[in-house]
Coordinates of N, CA and C and ligand atoms in Angstrom, one line a residue:
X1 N 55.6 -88.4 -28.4 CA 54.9 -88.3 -27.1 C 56.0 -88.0 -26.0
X2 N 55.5 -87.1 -24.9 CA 56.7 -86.6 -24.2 C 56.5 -87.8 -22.8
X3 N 57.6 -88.1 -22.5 CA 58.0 -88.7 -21.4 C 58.3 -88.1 -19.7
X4 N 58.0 -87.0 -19.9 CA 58.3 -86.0 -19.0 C 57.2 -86.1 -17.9
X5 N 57.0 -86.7 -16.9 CA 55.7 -86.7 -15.9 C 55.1 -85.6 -15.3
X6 N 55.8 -84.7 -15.5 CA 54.6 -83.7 -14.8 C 54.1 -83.4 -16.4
X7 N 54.8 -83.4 -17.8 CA 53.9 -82.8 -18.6 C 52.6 -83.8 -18.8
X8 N 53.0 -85.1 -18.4 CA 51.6 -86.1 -18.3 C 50.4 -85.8 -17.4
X9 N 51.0 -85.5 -15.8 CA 50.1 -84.7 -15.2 C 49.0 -83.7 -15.8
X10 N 49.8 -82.8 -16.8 CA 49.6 -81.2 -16.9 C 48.1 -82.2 -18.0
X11 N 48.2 -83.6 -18.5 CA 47.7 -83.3 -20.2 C 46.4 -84.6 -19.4
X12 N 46.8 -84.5 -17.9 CA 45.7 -86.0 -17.1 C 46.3 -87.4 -17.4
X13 N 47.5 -87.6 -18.2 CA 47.1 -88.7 -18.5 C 48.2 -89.6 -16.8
X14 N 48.5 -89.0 -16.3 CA 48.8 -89.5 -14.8 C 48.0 -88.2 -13.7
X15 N 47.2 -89.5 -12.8 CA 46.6 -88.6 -11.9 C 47.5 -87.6 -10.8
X16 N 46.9 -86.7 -10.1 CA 47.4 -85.7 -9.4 C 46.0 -85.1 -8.7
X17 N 46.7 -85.3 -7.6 CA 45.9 -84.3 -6.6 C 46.2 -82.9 -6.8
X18 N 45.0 -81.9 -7.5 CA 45.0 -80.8 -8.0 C 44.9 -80.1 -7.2
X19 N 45.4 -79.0 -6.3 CA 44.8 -78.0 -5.4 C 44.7 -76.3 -6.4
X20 N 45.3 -76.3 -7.1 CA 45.1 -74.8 -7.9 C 45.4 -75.1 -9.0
X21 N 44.6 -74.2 -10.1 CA 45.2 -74.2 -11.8 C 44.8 -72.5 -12.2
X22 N 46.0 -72.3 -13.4 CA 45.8 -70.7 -14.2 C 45.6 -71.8 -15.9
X23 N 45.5 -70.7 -16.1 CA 45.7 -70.9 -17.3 C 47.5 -71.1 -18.0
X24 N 48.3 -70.9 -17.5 CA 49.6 -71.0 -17.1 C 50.2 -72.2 -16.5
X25 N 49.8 -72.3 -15.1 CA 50.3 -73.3 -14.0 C 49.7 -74.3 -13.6
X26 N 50.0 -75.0 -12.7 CA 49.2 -76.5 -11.9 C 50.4 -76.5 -11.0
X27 N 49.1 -76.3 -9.9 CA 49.9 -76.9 -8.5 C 48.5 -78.4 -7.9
X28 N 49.8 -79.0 -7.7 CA 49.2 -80.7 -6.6 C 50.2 -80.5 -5.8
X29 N 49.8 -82.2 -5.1 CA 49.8 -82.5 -3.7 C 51.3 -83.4 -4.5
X30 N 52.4 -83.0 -3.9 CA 53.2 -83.9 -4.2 C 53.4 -85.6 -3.3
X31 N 53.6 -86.7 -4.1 CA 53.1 -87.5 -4.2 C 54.0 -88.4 -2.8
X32 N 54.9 -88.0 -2.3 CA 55.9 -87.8 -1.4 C 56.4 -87.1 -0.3
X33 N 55.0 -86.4 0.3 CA 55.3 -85.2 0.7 C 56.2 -85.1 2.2
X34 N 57.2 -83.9 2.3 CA 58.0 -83.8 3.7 C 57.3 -82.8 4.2
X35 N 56.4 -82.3 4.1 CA 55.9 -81.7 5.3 C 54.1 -81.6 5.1
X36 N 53.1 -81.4 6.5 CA 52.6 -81.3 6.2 C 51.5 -80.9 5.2
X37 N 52.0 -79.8 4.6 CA 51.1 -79.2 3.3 C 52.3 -79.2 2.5
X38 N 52.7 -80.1 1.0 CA 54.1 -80.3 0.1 C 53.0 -80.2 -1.3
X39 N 53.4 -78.7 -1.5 CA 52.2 -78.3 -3.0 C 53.8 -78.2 -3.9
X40 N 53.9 -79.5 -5.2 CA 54.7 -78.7 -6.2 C 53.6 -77.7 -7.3
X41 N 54.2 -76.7 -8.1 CA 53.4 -75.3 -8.4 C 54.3 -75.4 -9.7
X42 N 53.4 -76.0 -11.2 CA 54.7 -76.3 -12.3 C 53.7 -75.4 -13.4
X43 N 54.9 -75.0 -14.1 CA 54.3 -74.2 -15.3 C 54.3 -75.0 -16.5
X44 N 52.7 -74.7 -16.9 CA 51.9 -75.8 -18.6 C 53.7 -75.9 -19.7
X45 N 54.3 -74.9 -19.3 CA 55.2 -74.8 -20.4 C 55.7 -75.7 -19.8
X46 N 56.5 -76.8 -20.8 CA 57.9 -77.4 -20.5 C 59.0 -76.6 -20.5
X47 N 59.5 -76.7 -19.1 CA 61.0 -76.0 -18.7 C 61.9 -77.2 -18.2
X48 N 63.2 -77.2 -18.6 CA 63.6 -78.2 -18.0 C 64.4 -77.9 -16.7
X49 N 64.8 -77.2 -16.7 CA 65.9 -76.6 -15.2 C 65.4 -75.4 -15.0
X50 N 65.7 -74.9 -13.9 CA 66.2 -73.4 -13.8 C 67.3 -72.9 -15.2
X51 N 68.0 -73.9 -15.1 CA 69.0 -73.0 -16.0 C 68.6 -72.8 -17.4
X52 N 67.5 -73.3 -18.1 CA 66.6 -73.3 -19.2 C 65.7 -72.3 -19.4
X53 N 65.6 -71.2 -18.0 CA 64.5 -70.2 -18.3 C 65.4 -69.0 -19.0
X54 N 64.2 -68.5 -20.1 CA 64.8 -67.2 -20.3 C 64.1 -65.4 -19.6
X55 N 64.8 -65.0 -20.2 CA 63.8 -63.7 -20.0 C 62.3 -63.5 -20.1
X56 N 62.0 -64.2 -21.3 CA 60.2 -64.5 -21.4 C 59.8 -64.7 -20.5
X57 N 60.5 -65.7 -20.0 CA 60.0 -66.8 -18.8 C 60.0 -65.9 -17.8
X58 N 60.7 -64.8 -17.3 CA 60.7 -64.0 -16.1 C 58.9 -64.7 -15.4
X59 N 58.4 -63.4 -16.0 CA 56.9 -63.6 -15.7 C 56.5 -64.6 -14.7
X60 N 56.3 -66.2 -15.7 CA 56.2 -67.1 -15.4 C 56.6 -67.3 -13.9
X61 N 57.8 -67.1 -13.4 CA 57.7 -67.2 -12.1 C 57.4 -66.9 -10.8
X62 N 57.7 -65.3 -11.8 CA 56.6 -64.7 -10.6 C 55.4 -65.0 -10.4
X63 N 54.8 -65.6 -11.0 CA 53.5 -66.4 -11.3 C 53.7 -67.7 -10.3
X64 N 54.8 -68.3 -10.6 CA 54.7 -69.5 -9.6 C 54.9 -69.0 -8.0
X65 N 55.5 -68.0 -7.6 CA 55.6 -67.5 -6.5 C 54.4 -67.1 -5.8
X66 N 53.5 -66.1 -6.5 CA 52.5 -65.7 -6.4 C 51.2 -67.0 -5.9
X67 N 51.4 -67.9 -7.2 CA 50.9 -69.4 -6.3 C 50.8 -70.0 -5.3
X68 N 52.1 -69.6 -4.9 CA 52.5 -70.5 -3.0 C 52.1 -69.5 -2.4
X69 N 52.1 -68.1 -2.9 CA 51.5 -67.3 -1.7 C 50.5 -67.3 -1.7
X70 N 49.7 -68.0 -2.3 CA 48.5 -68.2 -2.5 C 47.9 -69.0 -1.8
X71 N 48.0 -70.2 -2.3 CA 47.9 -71.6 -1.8 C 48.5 -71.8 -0.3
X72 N 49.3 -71.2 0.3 CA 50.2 -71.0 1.5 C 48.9 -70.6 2.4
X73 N 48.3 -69.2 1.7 CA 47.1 -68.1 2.5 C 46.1 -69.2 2.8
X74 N 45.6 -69.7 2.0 CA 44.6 -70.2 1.2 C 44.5 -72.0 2.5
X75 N 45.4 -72.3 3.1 CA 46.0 -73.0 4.0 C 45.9 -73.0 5.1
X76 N 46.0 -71.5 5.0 CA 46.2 -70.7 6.8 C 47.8 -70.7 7.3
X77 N 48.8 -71.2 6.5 CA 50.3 -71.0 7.0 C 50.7 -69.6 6.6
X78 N 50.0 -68.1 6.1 CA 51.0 -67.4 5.7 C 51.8 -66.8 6.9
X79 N 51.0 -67.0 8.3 CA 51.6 -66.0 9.3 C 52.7 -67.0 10.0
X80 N 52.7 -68.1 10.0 CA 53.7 -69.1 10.5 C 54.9 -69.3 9.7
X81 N 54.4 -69.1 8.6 CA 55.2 -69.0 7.4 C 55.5 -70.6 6.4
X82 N 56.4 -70.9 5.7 CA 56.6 -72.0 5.3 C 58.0 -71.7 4.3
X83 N 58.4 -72.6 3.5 CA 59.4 -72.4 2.6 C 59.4 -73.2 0.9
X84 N 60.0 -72.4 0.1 CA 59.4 -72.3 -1.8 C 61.4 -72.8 -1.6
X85 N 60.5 -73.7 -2.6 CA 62.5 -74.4 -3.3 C 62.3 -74.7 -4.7
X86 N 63.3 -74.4 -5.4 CA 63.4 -75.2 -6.6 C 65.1 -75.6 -6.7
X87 N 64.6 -76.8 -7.2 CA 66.0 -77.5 -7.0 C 66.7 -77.4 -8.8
X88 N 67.7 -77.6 -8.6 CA 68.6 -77.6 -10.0 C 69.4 -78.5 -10.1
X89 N 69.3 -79.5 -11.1 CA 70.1 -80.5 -11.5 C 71.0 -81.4 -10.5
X90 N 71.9 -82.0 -10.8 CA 72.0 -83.1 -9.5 C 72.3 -82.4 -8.4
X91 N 73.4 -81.5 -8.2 CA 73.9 -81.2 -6.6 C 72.9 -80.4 -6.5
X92 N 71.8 -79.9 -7.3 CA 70.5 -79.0 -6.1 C 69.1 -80.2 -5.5
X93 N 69.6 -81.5 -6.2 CA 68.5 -82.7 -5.8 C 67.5 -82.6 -6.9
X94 N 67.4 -82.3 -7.7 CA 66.7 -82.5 -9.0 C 66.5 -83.5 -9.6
X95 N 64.8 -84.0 -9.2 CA 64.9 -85.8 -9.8 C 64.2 -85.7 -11.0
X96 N 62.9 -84.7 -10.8 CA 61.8 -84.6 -12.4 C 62.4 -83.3 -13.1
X97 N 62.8 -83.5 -14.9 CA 63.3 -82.6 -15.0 C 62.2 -81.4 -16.0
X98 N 61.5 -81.0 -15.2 CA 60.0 -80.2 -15.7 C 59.8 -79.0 -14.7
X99 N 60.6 -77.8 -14.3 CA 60.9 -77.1 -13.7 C 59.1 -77.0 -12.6
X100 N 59.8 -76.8 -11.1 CA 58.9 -76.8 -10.5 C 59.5 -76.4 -8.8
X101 N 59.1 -76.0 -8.5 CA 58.1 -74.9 -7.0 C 57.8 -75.9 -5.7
X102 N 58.7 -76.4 -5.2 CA 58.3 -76.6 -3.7 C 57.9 -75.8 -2.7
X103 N 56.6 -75.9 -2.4 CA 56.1 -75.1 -1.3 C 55.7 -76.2 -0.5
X104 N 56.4 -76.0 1.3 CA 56.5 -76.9 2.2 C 56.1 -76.0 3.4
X105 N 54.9 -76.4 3.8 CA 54.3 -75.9 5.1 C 53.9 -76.5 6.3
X106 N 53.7 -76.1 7.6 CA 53.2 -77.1 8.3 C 54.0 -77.3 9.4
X107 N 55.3 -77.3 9.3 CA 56.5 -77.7 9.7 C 57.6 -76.5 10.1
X108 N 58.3 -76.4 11.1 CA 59.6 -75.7 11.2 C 60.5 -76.0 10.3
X109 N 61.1 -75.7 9.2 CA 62.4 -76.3 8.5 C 64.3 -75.8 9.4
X110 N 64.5 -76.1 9.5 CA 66.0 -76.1 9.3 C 66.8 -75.0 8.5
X111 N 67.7 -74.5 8.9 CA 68.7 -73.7 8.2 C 69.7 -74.2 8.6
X112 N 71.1 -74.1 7.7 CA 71.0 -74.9 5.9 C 70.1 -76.1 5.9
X113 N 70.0 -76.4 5.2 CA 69.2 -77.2 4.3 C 70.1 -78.4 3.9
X114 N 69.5 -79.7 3.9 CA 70.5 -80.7 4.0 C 71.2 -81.0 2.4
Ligands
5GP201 P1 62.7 -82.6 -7.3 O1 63.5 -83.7 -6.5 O2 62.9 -82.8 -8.8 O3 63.0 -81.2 -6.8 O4 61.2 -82.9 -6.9 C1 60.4 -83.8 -7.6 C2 59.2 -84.1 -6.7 O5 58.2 -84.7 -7.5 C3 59.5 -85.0 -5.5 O6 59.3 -84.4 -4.3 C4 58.6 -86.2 -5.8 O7 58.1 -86.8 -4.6 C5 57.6 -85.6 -6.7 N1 57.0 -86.6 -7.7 C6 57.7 -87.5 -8.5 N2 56.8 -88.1 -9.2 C7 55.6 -87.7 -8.9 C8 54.3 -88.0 -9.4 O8 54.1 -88.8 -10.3 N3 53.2 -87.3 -8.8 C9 53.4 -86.4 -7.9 N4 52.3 -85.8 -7.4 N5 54.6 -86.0 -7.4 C10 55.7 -86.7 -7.9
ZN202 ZN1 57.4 -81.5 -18.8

C-alpha cells in the first residue's frame, strides 16, 4: 500500500477539496493555502520529483499547465494573472514527494521568491 498522500487523495482514501479532474490529473484546494485561490494540479501517475519525469511524461505537463490555465479562467484571475510552481526536493521546498503544480491566485506575489 502506497504511503504517498496525494496518491491517497487520487484513490479517496484521504479527503480533498476537488475543484477539477481528467482522466489523467486532480486538482484541490490545497490544505494550507498562501494565497487566496492555492489549487495543487497532480497527475493520477505517481511521479516523484521533477527530476523523475521522462519524455513520456512531457505530455503530462503540459496537461498540468493547461489545468491552471484553466482553473485560473475558470476563477476569473486570468487577466490579473497569478503564479504555477513546482518545487524540487529540499532547496526548491519540496515537502510531498508526488510531483505537483502550485497555482496561486488572488494575490500580488513577489519577485524572487523567498
Ligand atoms: P510542496 O511543499 O511539496 O511543494 O507542497 C506540498 C503542498 O501540499 C503544501 O502546500 C501543503 O500545504 C499541501 N498539503 C500537504 N498535505 C496535504 C493534504 O493532506 N491535503 C491537501 N489538500 N494539501 C496538502
Ligand atoms: Zn503519489
Amino acid at each position: 500500500m502506497t504511503e504517498c498522500i496525494f496518491c491517497k487523495i487520487i484513490t479517496g482514501d484521504i479527503p480533498a477539496k476537488i475543484i477539477y479532474e481528467t482522466p489523467e490529473l486532480l486538482a484541490f484546494h490545497d490544505l494550507n493555502p498562501q494565497a487566496p485561490l492555492h489549487a495543487l494540479i497532480i497527475p493520477r501517475k505517481h511521479i516523484a520529483t521533477l527530476n523523475d519525469l521522462t519524455e513520456a511524461d512531457a505530455p503530462l505537463l503540459g496537461q498540468m499547465y493547461l489545468a491552471a490555465q484553466h482553473i485560473a479562467a475558470q476563477a476569473g484571475f486570468a487577466e490579473r494573472g497569478y503564479r504555477c510552481v513546482i518545487n524540487c526536493n529540499l532547496d526548491g521546498g519540496q515537502s510531498v514527494y508526488h510531483i505537483h503544480l502550485h497555482l496561486l491566485a488572488g494575490r500580488k506575489h513577489s519577485w524572487p521568491p523567498g
